[in-house]
mmCIF file of C-alpha atoms and ligand atoms in Angstrom:
data_model
loop_
_atom_site.group_PDB
_atom_site.id
_atom_site.type_symbol
_atom_site.label_atom_id
_atom_site.label_comp_id
_atom_site.label_asym_id
_atom_site.label_seq_id
_atom_site.Cartn_x
_atom_site.Cartn_y
_atom_site.Cartn_z
ATOM 1 C CA UNK D 197 79.442 90.747 117.470
ATOM 2 C CA UNK D 198 77.622 88.634 114.879
ATOM 3 C CA UNK D 199 73.958 88.033 115.745
ATOM 4 C CA UNK D 200 72.297 84.625 115.187
ATOM 5 C CA UNK D 201 71.822 83.641 111.563
ATOM 6 C CA UNK D 202 68.062 83.242 112.041
ATOM 7 C CA UNK D 203 67.633 87.012 112.426
ATOM 8 C CA UNK D 204 66.164 88.934 109.482
ATOM 9 C CA UNK D 205 69.111 90.582 107.696
ATOM 10 C CA UNK D 206 69.394 94.343 108.113
ATOM 11 C CA UNK D 207 70.263 94.496 104.434
ATOM 12 C CA UNK D 208 70.098 91.763 101.826
ATOM 13 C CA UNK D 209 70.509 91.422 98.086
ATOM 14 C CA UNK D 210 69.325 88.344 96.251
ATOM 15 C CA UNK D 211 70.604 87.422 92.784
ATOM 16 C CA UNK D 212 71.264 91.105 92.198
ATOM 17 C CA UNK D 213 72.226 92.030 88.654
ATOM 18 C CA UNK D 214 72.962 95.694 87.989
ATOM 19 C CA UNK D 215 74.884 97.975 85.660
ATOM 20 C CA UNK D 216 74.920 101.225 83.785
ATOM 21 C CA UNK D 217 73.711 99.818 80.439
ATOM 22 C CA UNK D 218 70.802 97.362 80.110
ATOM 23 C CA UNK D 219 72.862 94.790 78.179
ATOM 24 C CA UNK D 220 76.039 95.158 80.211
ATOM 25 C CA UNK D 221 75.732 93.735 83.727
ATOM 26 C CA UNK D 222 78.552 94.790 86.073
ATOM 27 C CA UNK D 223 77.128 93.219 89.230
ATOM 28 C CA UNK D 224 76.411 89.670 88.127
ATOM 29 C CA UNK D 225 74.199 87.920 90.633
ATOM 30 C CA UNK D 226 75.170 88.982 94.137
ATOM 31 C CA UNK D 227 73.646 87.438 97.265
ATOM 32 C CA UNK D 228 74.767 89.661 100.090
ATOM 33 C CA UNK D 229 73.363 89.308 103.564
ATOM 34 C CA UNK D 230 74.248 91.730 106.338
ATOM 35 C CA UNK D 231 73.065 90.920 109.861
ATOM 36 C CA UNK D 232 71.793 93.658 112.173
ATOM 37 C CA UNK D 233 74.681 95.308 113.990
ATOM 38 C CA UNK D 234 77.363 93.960 111.685
ATOM 39 C CA UNK D 235 80.231 95.999 110.305
ATOM 40 C CA UNK D 236 80.794 94.365 106.954
ATOM 41 C CA UNK D 237 83.646 95.311 104.678
ATOM 42 C CA UNK D 238 83.338 94.858 100.931
ATOM 43 C CA UNK D 239 86.716 94.291 99.303
ATOM 44 C CA UNK D 240 87.949 93.477 95.822
ATOM 45 C CA UNK D 241 90.311 94.614 93.100
ATOM 46 C CA UNK D 242 89.833 97.789 91.064
ATOM 47 C CA UNK D 243 86.914 97.487 88.698
ATOM 48 C CA UNK D 244 85.400 94.513 90.563
ATOM 49 C CA UNK D 245 82.063 96.304 90.801
ATOM 50 C CA UNK D 246 82.094 97.317 94.469
ATOM 51 C CA UNK D 247 80.919 100.868 93.812
ATOM 52 C CA UNK D 248 78.391 99.663 91.268
ATOM 53 C CA UNK D 249 76.970 97.203 93.820
ATOM 54 C CA UNK D 250 76.537 99.779 96.576
ATOM 55 C CA UNK D 251 75.206 102.343 94.120
ATOM 56 C CA UNK D 252 72.643 99.801 92.893
ATOM 57 C CA UNK D 253 71.650 99.103 96.507
ATOM 58 C CA UNK D 254 71.292 102.862 97.079
ATOM 59 C CA UNK D 255 69.244 103.260 93.907
ATOM 60 C CA UNK D 256 71.618 105.327 91.796
ATOM 61 C CA UNK D 257 72.589 102.573 89.327
ATOM 62 C CA UNK D 258 69.876 100.624 87.465
ATOM 63 C CA UNK D 259 68.991 97.180 88.832
ATOM 64 C CA UNK D 260 68.407 94.685 86.006
ATOM 65 C CA UNK D 261 67.089 91.824 88.135
ATOM 66 C CA UNK D 262 67.121 90.443 91.647
ATOM 67 C CA UNK D 263 66.122 92.211 94.845
ATOM 68 C CA UNK D 264 67.270 94.450 97.678
ATOM 69 C CA UNK D 265 65.589 94.199 101.062
ATOM 70 C CA UNK D 266 66.018 96.353 104.142
ATOM 71 C CA UNK D 267 64.991 94.580 107.360
ATOM 72 C CA UNK D 268 62.852 92.302 105.214
ATOM 73 C CA UNK D 269 61.138 95.125 103.293
ATOM 74 C CA UNK D 270 61.593 95.095 99.530
ATOM 75 C CA UNK D 271 63.241 98.369 98.461
ATOM 76 C CA UNK D 272 64.466 97.187 95.040
ATOM 77 C CA UNK D 273 62.438 99.558 92.923
ATOM 78 C CA UNK D 274 61.862 102.572 95.149
ATOM 79 C CA UNK D 275 63.642 105.862 94.386
ATOM 80 C CA UNK D 276 66.793 106.869 96.293
ATOM 81 C CA UNK D 277 65.174 109.545 98.453
ATOM 82 C CA UNK D 278 62.602 107.025 99.663
ATOM 83 C CA UNK D 279 65.336 104.483 100.399
ATOM 84 C CA UNK D 280 66.870 107.082 102.713
ATOM 85 C CA UNK D 281 63.506 107.623 104.380
ATOM 86 C CA UNK D 282 63.190 103.823 104.762
ATOM 87 C CA UNK D 283 66.466 103.840 106.690
ATOM 88 C CA UNK D 284 69.223 103.204 104.187
ATOM 89 C CA UNK D 285 71.911 105.861 104.334
ATOM 90 C CA UNK D 286 74.486 106.031 101.541
ATOM 91 C CA UNK D 287 77.738 107.986 101.497
ATOM 92 C CA UNK D 288 79.081 107.971 97.930
ATOM 93 C CA UNK D 289 82.809 108.161 97.294
ATOM 94 C CA UNK D 290 82.670 111.546 95.613
ATOM 95 C CA UNK D 291 80.341 114.529 95.675
ATOM 96 C CA UNK D 292 79.022 113.581 99.098
ATOM 97 C CA UNK D 293 78.885 117.189 100.322
ATOM 98 C CA UNK D 294 78.052 120.570 98.765
ATOM 99 C CA UNK D 295 81.490 122.192 98.653
ATOM 100 C CA UNK D 296 80.282 125.762 98.055
ATOM 101 C CA UNK D 297 77.842 125.696 100.974
ATOM 102 C CA UNK D 298 78.548 125.985 104.689
ATOM 103 C CA UNK D 299 78.621 123.077 107.123
ATOM 104 C CA UNK D 300 75.287 124.203 108.505
ATOM 105 C CA UNK D 301 73.683 124.525 105.069
ATOM 106 C CA UNK D 302 74.912 121.020 104.220
ATOM 107 C CA UNK D 303 73.183 119.674 107.315
ATOM 108 C CA UNK D 304 70.038 121.692 106.598
ATOM 109 C CA UNK D 305 69.770 120.198 103.118
ATOM 110 C CA UNK D 306 70.225 116.697 104.516
ATOM 111 C CA UNK D 307 67.545 117.446 107.115
ATOM 112 C CA UNK D 308 65.048 118.428 104.427
ATOM 113 C CA UNK D 309 63.867 114.794 104.176
ATOM 114 C CA UNK D 310 62.649 115.051 107.790
ATOM 115 C CA UNK D 311 59.413 116.643 109.030
ATOM 116 C CA UNK D 312 59.980 120.373 109.649
ATOM 117 C CA UNK D 313 59.466 120.400 113.434
ATOM 118 C CA UNK D 314 62.266 117.889 114.112
ATOM 119 C CA UNK D 315 64.914 119.266 111.738
ATOM 120 C CA UNK D 316 66.693 121.698 114.048
ATOM 121 C CA UNK D 317 66.701 119.255 116.931
ATOM 122 C CA UNK D 318 68.283 116.572 114.713
ATOM 123 C CA UNK D 319 70.938 119.018 113.505
ATOM 124 C CA UNK D 320 71.646 119.977 117.118
ATOM 125 C CA UNK D 321 72.070 116.287 117.987
ATOM 126 C CA UNK D 322 74.602 115.904 115.157
ATOM 127 C CA UNK D 323 76.571 118.917 116.371
ATOM 128 C CA UNK D 324 76.737 117.276 119.769
ATOM 129 C CA UNK D 325 78.054 114.124 118.182
ATOM 130 C CA UNK D 326 80.523 115.918 115.889
ATOM 131 C CA UNK D 327 82.029 118.786 117.922
ATOM 132 C CA UNK D 328 84.478 119.600 115.116
ATOM 133 C CA UNK D 329 81.527 120.523 112.903
ATOM 134 C CA UNK D 330 79.816 122.427 115.716
ATOM 135 C CA UNK D 331 82.947 124.540 116.215
ATOM 136 C CA UNK D 332 82.504 126.331 112.863
ATOM 137 C CA UNK D 333 79.036 125.827 111.360
ATOM 138 C CA UNK D 334 79.428 128.745 108.938
ATOM 139 C CA UNK D 335 82.649 127.435 107.402
ATOM 140 C CA UNK D 336 82.445 126.603 103.716
ATOM 141 C CA UNK D 337 82.503 122.822 103.330
ATOM 142 C CA UNK D 338 84.958 122.978 100.415
ATOM 143 C CA UNK D 339 87.619 124.478 102.678
ATOM 144 C CA UNK D 340 87.533 121.579 105.158
ATOM 145 C CA UNK D 341 90.303 118.988 105.359
ATOM 146 C CA UNK D 342 89.681 115.569 103.770
ATOM 147 C CA UNK D 343 88.903 113.979 107.121
ATOM 148 C CA UNK D 344 86.520 116.745 108.141
ATOM 149 C CA UNK D 345 84.737 116.500 104.805
ATOM 150 C CA UNK D 346 84.162 112.786 105.382
ATOM 151 C CA UNK D 347 82.901 113.599 108.852
ATOM 152 C CA UNK D 348 80.411 116.046 107.359
ATOM 153 C CA UNK D 349 79.357 113.522 104.708
ATOM 154 C CA UNK D 350 78.759 110.894 107.392
ATOM 155 C CA UNK D 351 76.940 113.393 109.622
ATOM 156 C CA UNK D 352 74.631 114.258 106.716
ATOM 157 C CA UNK D 353 73.875 110.581 106.198
ATOM 158 C CA UNK D 354 73.152 110.033 109.902
ATOM 159 C CA UNK D 355 70.535 112.783 110.160
ATOM 160 C CA UNK D 356 67.687 110.305 109.592
ATOM 161 C CA UNK D 357 68.971 107.926 112.323
ATOM 162 C CA UNK D 358 69.397 105.180 109.725
ATOM 163 C CA UNK D 359 69.572 101.552 110.860
ATOM 164 C CA UNK D 360 71.966 100.896 107.956
ATOM 165 C CA UNK D 361 74.730 103.059 106.522
ATOM 166 C CA UNK D 362 76.641 102.161 103.356
ATOM 167 C CA UNK D 363 79.901 103.988 102.607
ATOM 168 C CA UNK D 364 82.005 103.865 99.452
ATOM 169 C CA UNK D 365 85.709 104.268 100.281
ATOM 170 C CA UNK D 366 85.437 106.945 102.959
ATOM 171 C CA UNK D 367 89.212 106.712 103.476
ATOM 172 C CA UNK D 368 90.185 107.441 99.857
ATOM 173 C CA UNK D 369 92.907 110.054 99.622
ATOM 174 C CA UNK D 370 93.332 110.465 103.379
ATOM 175 C CA UNK D 371 96.576 110.194 105.333
ATOM 176 C CA UNK D 372 96.973 107.087 107.537
ATOM 177 C CA UNK D 373 96.323 109.094 110.699
ATOM 178 C CA UNK D 374 93.081 110.523 109.335
ATOM 179 C CA UNK D 375 92.074 107.085 108.022
ATOM 180 C CA UNK D 376 92.284 105.808 111.615
ATOM 181 C CA UNK D 377 90.105 108.698 112.772
ATOM 182 C CA UNK D 378 87.488 107.990 110.120
ATOM 183 C CA UNK D 379 87.505 104.269 110.944
ATOM 184 C CA UNK D 380 87.223 105.042 114.651
ATOM 185 C CA UNK D 381 84.186 107.184 113.889
ATOM 186 C CA UNK D 382 82.642 104.285 111.941
ATOM 187 C CA UNK D 383 83.293 101.913 114.824
ATOM 188 C CA UNK D 384 81.584 104.321 117.195
ATOM 189 C CA UNK D 385 78.578 104.567 114.870
ATOM 190 C CA UNK D 386 78.481 100.762 114.654
ATOM 191 C CA UNK D 387 78.681 100.555 118.463
ATOM 192 C CA UNK D 388 75.424 102.541 118.689
ATOM 193 C CA UNK D 389 73.717 99.684 116.832
ATOM 194 C CA UNK D 390 73.929 100.977 113.258
ATOM 195 C CA UNK D 391 74.696 98.290 110.665
ATOM 196 C CA UNK D 392 77.661 99.402 108.563
ATOM 197 C CA UNK D 393 78.620 98.298 105.050
ATOM 198 C CA UNK D 394 81.997 99.662 104.080
ATOM 199 C CA UNK D 395 83.644 99.488 100.665
ATOM 200 C CA UNK D 396 87.390 99.756 101.130
ATOM 201 C CA UNK D 397 90.774 99.619 99.412
ATOM 202 C CA UNK D 398 92.485 100.080 102.733
ATOM 203 C CA UNK D 399 92.254 96.340 103.309
ATOM 204 C CA UNK D 400 94.266 95.870 106.454
ATOM 205 C CA UNK D 401 92.738 98.753 108.379
ATOM 206 C CA UNK D 402 89.223 97.852 107.240
ATOM 207 C CA UNK D 403 89.559 94.189 108.202
ATOM 208 C CA UNK D 404 90.785 95.276 111.617
ATOM 209 C CA UNK D 405 87.476 97.031 112.394
ATOM 210 C CA UNK D 406 85.081 94.746 110.470
ATOM 211 C CA UNK D 407 83.241 91.710 111.787
ATOM 212 C CA UNK D 408 82.889 90.088 108.374
ATOM 213 C CA UNK D 409 84.325 90.605 104.920
ATOM 214 C CA UNK D 410 83.103 89.912 101.418
ATOM 215 C CA UNK D 411 85.437 89.861 98.414
ATOM 216 C CA UNK D 412 83.907 90.840 95.105
ATOM 217 C CA UNK D 413 85.671 89.831 91.878
ATOM 218 C CA UNK D 414 84.271 90.545 88.404
ATOM 219 C CA UNK D 415 80.852 91.359 89.785
ATOM 220 C CA UNK D 416 80.483 88.204 91.851
ATOM 221 C CA UNK D 417 81.183 87.272 95.462
ATOM 222 C CA UNK D 418 84.369 85.211 95.341
ATOM 223 C CA UNK D 419 85.014 84.842 99.035
ATOM 224 C CA UNK D 420 83.398 85.727 102.334
ATOM 225 C CA UNK D 421 84.284 85.106 105.922
ATOM 226 C CA UNK D 422 85.156 86.402 109.345
ATOM 227 C CA UNK D 423 87.263 89.539 108.937
ATOM 228 C CA UNK D 424 89.970 88.323 111.312
ATOM 229 C CA UNK D 425 90.378 85.124 109.257
ATOM 230 C CA UNK D 426 90.913 87.078 106.039
ATOM 231 C CA UNK D 427 93.360 89.331 107.804
ATOM 232 C CA UNK D 428 95.463 86.293 108.604
ATOM 233 C CA UNK D 429 95.219 84.827 105.114
ATOM 234 C CA UNK D 430 97.862 86.366 102.858
ATOM 235 C CA UNK D 431 96.851 84.135 99.966
ATOM 236 C CA UNK D 432 93.383 85.699 99.864
ATOM 237 C CA UNK D 433 94.968 89.121 99.740
ATOM 238 C CA UNK D 434 97.370 88.073 97.032
ATOM 239 C CA UNK D 435 94.742 86.385 94.870
ATOM 240 C CA UNK D 436 91.819 88.745 95.175
ATOM 241 C CA UNK D 437 92.898 92.065 96.573
ATOM 242 C CA UNK D 438 95.929 92.894 94.470
ATOM 243 C CA UNK D 439 99.455 92.424 95.769
ATOM 244 C CA UNK D 440 99.626 96.058 96.862
ATOM 245 C CA UNK D 441 96.944 95.322 99.454
ATOM 246 C CA UNK D 442 98.412 92.132 100.915
ATOM 247 C CA UNK D 443 97.839 92.409 104.667
ATOM 248 C CA UNK D 444 101.129 91.034 105.909
ATOM 249 C CA UNK D 445 103.938 89.975 103.603
ATOM 250 C CA UNK D 446 106.196 89.077 106.498
ATOM 251 C CA UNK D 447 104.182 85.930 107.238
ATOM 252 C CA UNK D 448 103.506 85.003 103.649
ATOM 253 C CA UNK D 449 104.455 81.480 102.628
ATOM 254 C CA UNK D 450 106.093 80.874 99.264
ATOM 255 C CA UNK D 451 103.579 80.251 96.469
ATOM 256 C CA UNK D 452 105.740 79.416 93.459
HETATM 257 N N1 LIG G 765 79.456 105.484 85.126
HETATM 258 C C1 LIG G 765 79.830 104.337 84.527
HETATM 259 N N2 LIG G 765 79.364 103.993 83.311
HETATM 260 C C2 LIG G 765 79.730 102.846 82.703
HETATM 261 N N3 LIG G 765 80.559 101.923 83.253
HETATM 262 C C3 LIG G 765 81.046 102.201 84.467
HETATM 263 C C4 LIG G 765 80.725 103.407 85.168
HETATM 264 N N4 LIG G 765 81.359 103.388 86.363
HETATM 265 C C5 LIG G 765 82.055 102.237 86.407
HETATM 266 N N5 LIG G 765 81.877 101.512 85.273
HETATM 267 C C6 LIG G 765 82.462 100.202 84.973
HETATM 268 O O1 LIG G 765 81.964 99.251 85.893
HETATM 269 C C7 LIG G 765 82.986 98.332 86.273
HETATM 270 C C8 LIG G 765 83.055 98.260 87.765
HETATM 271 O O2 LIG G 765 83.406 99.522 88.264
HETATM 272 P P1 LIG G 765 83.251 99.920 89.790
HETATM 273 O O3 LIG G 765 83.524 101.369 89.877
HETATM 274 O O4 LIG G 765 81.960 99.430 90.328
HETATM 275 O O5 LIG G 765 84.422 99.067 90.450
HETATM 276 P P2 LIG G 765 85.073 99.165 91.885
HETATM 277 O O6 LIG G 765 85.183 97.777 92.401
HETATM 278 O O7 LIG G 765 84.324 100.144 92.705
HETATM 279 O O8 LIG G 765 86.528 99.694 91.557
HETATM 280 P P3 LIG G 765 87.509 100.684 92.363
HETATM 281 O O9 LIG G 765 88.219 99.823 93.351
HETATM 282 O O10 LIG G 765 88.415 101.215 91.329
HETATM 283 O O11 LIG G 765 86.674 101.736 93.005
HETATM 284 C C9 LIG G 765 84.273 98.802 85.594
HETATM 285 O O12 LIG G 765 84.457 98.005 84.455
HETATM 286 C C10 LIG G 765 83.962 100.222 85.210
HETATM 287 O O13 LIG G 765 84.639 100.561 84.027
HETATM 288 MG MG1 LIG G 766 84.801 101.944 93.574
#
């Protein structure tokens, strides 16, 4: 459900310019507004700057200019760990768990940002939510399946009860069945009121669970709209998402 436009965005960027080198902007002036409770999917071809955008929002890529606000609070210049404490959870595409540590140790490290007295109770709440993790807390995270690893990464991010969670391609490298499980988990998280921003290459599946979609091309927003509308628009897929990601070729009109 999309809340009224008058509501303060859960997450917003204004004229955001960001990149790895000071003189080489990758994100080139992005105005992104995510309403509370939305599940927004960020799409775009390889190299469009999707990861760079979410990393800049999370504070791990330098912001050159512009702003990032979380529920109206300016978080542009604060360090990553404080962004988490402010309520912005980020699940990077890679290295989102400690592979040599156990499930429980991974959760303990994530809980370290919380006051000591509440840590074990928050971990217990996560185990209740993720029974697969609770079943074997001493198992080394590196030995988990791809889907279980993503579950652990998401569980770690949720330990602070964030109002907003941003995920960079959580379905990368997973089989279609596991992708559905991961997306179902994200829908459930969204249903509890958490605003979700999801970077995805799995266009069709992502549009099916998203309320709104934004297409990034060469560091700029090229298209945005209701997810269901994009899903039914093969031309958008063909033009901006790469032919390999076209949602439904069977209904595609000829575009000579
Ligand atoms: N660590 C880095 N240092 C310098 N340039 C980088 C770095 N990571 C990415 N880039 C460059 O930034 C641009 C955007 O890359 P980015 O990873 O944000 O794209 P993306 O949309 O996430 O692509 P993909 O769909 O492949 O994940 C590319 O030109 C890429 O070469
Ligand atoms: Mg990327």
